[in-house]
Coordinates of C-alpha atoms in Angstrom, one line a residue:
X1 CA 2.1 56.8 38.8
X2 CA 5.3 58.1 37.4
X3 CA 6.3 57.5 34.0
X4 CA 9.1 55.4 34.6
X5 CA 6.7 52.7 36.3
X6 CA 4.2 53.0 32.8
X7 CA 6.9 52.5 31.2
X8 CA 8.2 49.1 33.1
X9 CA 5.0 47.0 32.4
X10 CA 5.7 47.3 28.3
X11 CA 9.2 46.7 28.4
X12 CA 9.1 43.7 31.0
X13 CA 6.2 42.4 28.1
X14 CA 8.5 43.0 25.6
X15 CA 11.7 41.3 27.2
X16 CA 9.3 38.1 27.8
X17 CA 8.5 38.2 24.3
X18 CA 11.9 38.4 22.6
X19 CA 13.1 35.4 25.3
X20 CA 9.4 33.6 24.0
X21 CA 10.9 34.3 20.2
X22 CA 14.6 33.6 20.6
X23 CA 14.0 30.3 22.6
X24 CA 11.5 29.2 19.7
X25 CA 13.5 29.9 17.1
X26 CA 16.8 28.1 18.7
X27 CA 15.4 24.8 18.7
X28 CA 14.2 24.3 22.3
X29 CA 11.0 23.0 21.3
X30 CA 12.8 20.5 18.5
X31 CA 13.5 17.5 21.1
X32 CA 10.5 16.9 22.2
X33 CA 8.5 17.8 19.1
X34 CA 11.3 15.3 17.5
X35 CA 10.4 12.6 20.0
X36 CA 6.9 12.7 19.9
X37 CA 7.2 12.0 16.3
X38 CA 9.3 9.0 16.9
X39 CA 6.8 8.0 19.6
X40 CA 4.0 8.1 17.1
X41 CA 5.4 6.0 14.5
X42 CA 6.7 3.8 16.7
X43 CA 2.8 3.1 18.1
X44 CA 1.9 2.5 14.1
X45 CA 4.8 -0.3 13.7
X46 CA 3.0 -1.6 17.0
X47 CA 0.2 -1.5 15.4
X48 CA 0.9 -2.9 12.2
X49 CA 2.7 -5.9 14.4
X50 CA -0.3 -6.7 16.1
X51 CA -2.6 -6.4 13.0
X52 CA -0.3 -9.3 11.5
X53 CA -0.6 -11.2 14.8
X54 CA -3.9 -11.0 14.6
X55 CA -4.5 -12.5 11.4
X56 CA -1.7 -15.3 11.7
X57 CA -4.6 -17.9 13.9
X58 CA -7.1 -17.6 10.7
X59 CA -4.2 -18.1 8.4
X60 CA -3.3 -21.5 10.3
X61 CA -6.7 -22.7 10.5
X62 CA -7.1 -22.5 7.2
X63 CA -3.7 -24.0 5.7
X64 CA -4.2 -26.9 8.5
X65 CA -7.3 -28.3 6.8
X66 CA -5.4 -28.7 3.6
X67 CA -1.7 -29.2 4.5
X68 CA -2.3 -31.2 8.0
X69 CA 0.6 -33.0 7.3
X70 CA 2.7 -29.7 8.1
X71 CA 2.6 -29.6 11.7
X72 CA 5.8 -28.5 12.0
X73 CA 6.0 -25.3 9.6
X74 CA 2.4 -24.6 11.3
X75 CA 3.7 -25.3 15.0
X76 CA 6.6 -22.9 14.1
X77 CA 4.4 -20.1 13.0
X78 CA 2.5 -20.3 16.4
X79 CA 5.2 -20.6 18.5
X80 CA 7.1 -17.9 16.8
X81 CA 3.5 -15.6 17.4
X82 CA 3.3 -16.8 20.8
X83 CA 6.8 -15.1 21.5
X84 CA 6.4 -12.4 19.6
X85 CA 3.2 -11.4 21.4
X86 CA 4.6 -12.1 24.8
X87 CA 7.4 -9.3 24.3
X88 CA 6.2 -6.6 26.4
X89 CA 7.0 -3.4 24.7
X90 CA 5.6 0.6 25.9
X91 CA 7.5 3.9 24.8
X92 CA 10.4 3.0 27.1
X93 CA 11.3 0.1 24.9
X94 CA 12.6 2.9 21.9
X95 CA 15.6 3.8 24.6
X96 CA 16.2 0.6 25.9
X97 CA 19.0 -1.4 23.6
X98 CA 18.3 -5.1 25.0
X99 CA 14.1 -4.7 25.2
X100 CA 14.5 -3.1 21.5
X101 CA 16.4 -6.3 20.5
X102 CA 14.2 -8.7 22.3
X103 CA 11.5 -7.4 20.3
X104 CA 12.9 -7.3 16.9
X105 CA 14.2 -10.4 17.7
X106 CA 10.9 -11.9 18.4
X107 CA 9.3 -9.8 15.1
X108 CA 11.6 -11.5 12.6
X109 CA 11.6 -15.0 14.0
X110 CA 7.9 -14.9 13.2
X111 CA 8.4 -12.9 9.5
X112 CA 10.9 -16.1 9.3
X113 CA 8.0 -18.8 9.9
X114 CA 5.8 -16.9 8.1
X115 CA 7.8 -17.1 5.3
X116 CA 8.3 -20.9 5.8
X117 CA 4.5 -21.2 6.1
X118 CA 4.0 -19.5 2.6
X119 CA 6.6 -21.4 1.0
X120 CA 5.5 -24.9 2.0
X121 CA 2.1 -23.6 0.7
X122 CA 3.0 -23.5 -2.4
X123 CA 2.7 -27.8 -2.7
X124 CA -1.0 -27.2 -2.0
X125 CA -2.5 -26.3 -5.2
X126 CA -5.9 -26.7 -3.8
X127 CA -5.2 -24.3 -0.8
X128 CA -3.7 -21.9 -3.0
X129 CA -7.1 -21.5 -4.8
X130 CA -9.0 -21.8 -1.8
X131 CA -10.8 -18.2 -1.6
X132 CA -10.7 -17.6 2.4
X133 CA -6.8 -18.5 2.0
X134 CA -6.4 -16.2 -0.8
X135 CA -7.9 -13.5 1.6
X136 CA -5.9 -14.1 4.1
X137 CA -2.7 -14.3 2.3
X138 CA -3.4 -10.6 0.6
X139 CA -4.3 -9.3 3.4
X140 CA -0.8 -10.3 5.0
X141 CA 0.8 -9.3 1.9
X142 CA -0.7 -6.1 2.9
X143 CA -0.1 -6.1 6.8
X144 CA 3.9 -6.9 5.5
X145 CA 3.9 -3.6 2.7
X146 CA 2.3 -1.8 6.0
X147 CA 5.3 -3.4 8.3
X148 CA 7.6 -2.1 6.1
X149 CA 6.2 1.4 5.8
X150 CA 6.0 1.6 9.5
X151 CA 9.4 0.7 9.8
X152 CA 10.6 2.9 7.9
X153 CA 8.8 6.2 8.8
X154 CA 9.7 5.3 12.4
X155 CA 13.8 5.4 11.0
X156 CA 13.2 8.2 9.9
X157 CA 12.0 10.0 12.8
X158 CA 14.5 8.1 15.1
X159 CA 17.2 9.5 12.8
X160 CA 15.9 13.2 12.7
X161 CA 15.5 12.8 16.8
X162 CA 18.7 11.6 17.2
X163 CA 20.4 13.6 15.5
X164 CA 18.8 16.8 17.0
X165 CA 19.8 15.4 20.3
X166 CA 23.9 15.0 19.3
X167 CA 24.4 18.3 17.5
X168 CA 24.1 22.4 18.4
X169 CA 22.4 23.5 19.6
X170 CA 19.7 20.2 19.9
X171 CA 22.1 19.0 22.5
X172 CA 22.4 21.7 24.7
X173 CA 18.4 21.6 25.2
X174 CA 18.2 18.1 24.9
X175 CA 21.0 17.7 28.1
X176 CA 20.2 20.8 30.6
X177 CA 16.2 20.9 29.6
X178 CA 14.9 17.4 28.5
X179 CA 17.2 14.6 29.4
X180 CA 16.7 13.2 26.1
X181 CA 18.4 9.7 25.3
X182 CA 18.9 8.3 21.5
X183 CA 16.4 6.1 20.4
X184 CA 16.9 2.5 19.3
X185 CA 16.4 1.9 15.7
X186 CA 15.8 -1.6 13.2
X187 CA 18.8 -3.4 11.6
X188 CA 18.3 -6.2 9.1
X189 CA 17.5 -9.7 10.4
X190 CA 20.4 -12.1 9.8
X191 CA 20.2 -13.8 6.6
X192 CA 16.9 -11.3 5.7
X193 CA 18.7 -11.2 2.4
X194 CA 18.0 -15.1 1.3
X195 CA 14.3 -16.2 0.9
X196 CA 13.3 -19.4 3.1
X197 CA 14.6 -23.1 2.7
X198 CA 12.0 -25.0 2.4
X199 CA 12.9 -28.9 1.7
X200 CA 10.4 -31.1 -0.9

């Protein structure tokens, strides 16, 4: 074995290494790292969305045996959870503009009814003392603070993904290497700035 072919092996592990280094160190790995982050928190805001769906029938039950009278505030709110658990959403609905829409659509028609609901309550003075209903109602209170949370943590990493994506070198990588798209992200409901009309 000449010295020249000892020598190769080193230098061709050496060469792998400094491409290993220099590609880690210019970003390559920041899209999809980036994007799995967004992923994640997307999953919690899925989460959090179905915990509230989950505890809107209990919620009903209970404000019907006292408020009756309400069927259409109470109709509303199940329709509206009806819809909103119908949307069919997976990790393709985060690059998809219309699905994304459909299913913040669908989310804040049932915070709308929801609101509604809550509102009207308030003429109950029995149901608002009524200890199952006060359960309930904090522990929507809390799914809503966990909403927002969600929400916002997954703008966050939407806004770090995207931007890696649209400037150097993220967008070198993210074109020839991982065919990374931007990410849909929430906008404010329509009127989210006034509270509820409710009408006594």
């Amino acid at each position: 074995m000449s010295f020249s072919t000892h020598l190769r092996r080193p230098i061709a592990w050496l060469v792998l290494g400094l491409i290993g280094v220099a590609l880690a160190g210019c970003g390559y790995n920041n899209v999809p790292t980036l994007e799995e982050k967004a992923k994640a928190a997307w999953s919690e805001v899925q989460n959090q969305y179905q915990r509230r769906a989950d505890l809107i029938p209990n919620l009903v039950e209970t404000v019907k045996g006292y408020a009756a009278q309400e069927r259409d505030v109470l109709t509303a709110v199940i329709e509206a959870r009806a819809k909103a658990t119908q949307v069919k959403v997976d990790a393709s609905t985060v690059n998809d503009p219309l699905k994304f829409k459909e299913f913040q659509d669908a989310q804040n028609q049932l915070t709308g009814a929801l609101g509604r609901l809550l509102v009207t309550v308030e003429r109950y003075p029995d149901l608002k003392s009524n200890q199952n209903f006060l359960a309930l109602q904090s522990q929507l209170e809390g799914t809503e603070n966990r909403v927002a949370v969600a929400r916002r943590d997954y703008i966050q990493a939407v806004q770090a993904f995207n931007t890696e994506i649209r400037t150097f070198p993220g967008v070198i990588w993210a074109k020839l290497f991982w065919g990374a798209k931007p990410m849909e992200t929430f906008t404010a409901a329509t009127g989210a700035e006034r509270p509820p009309a409710v009408k006594f």
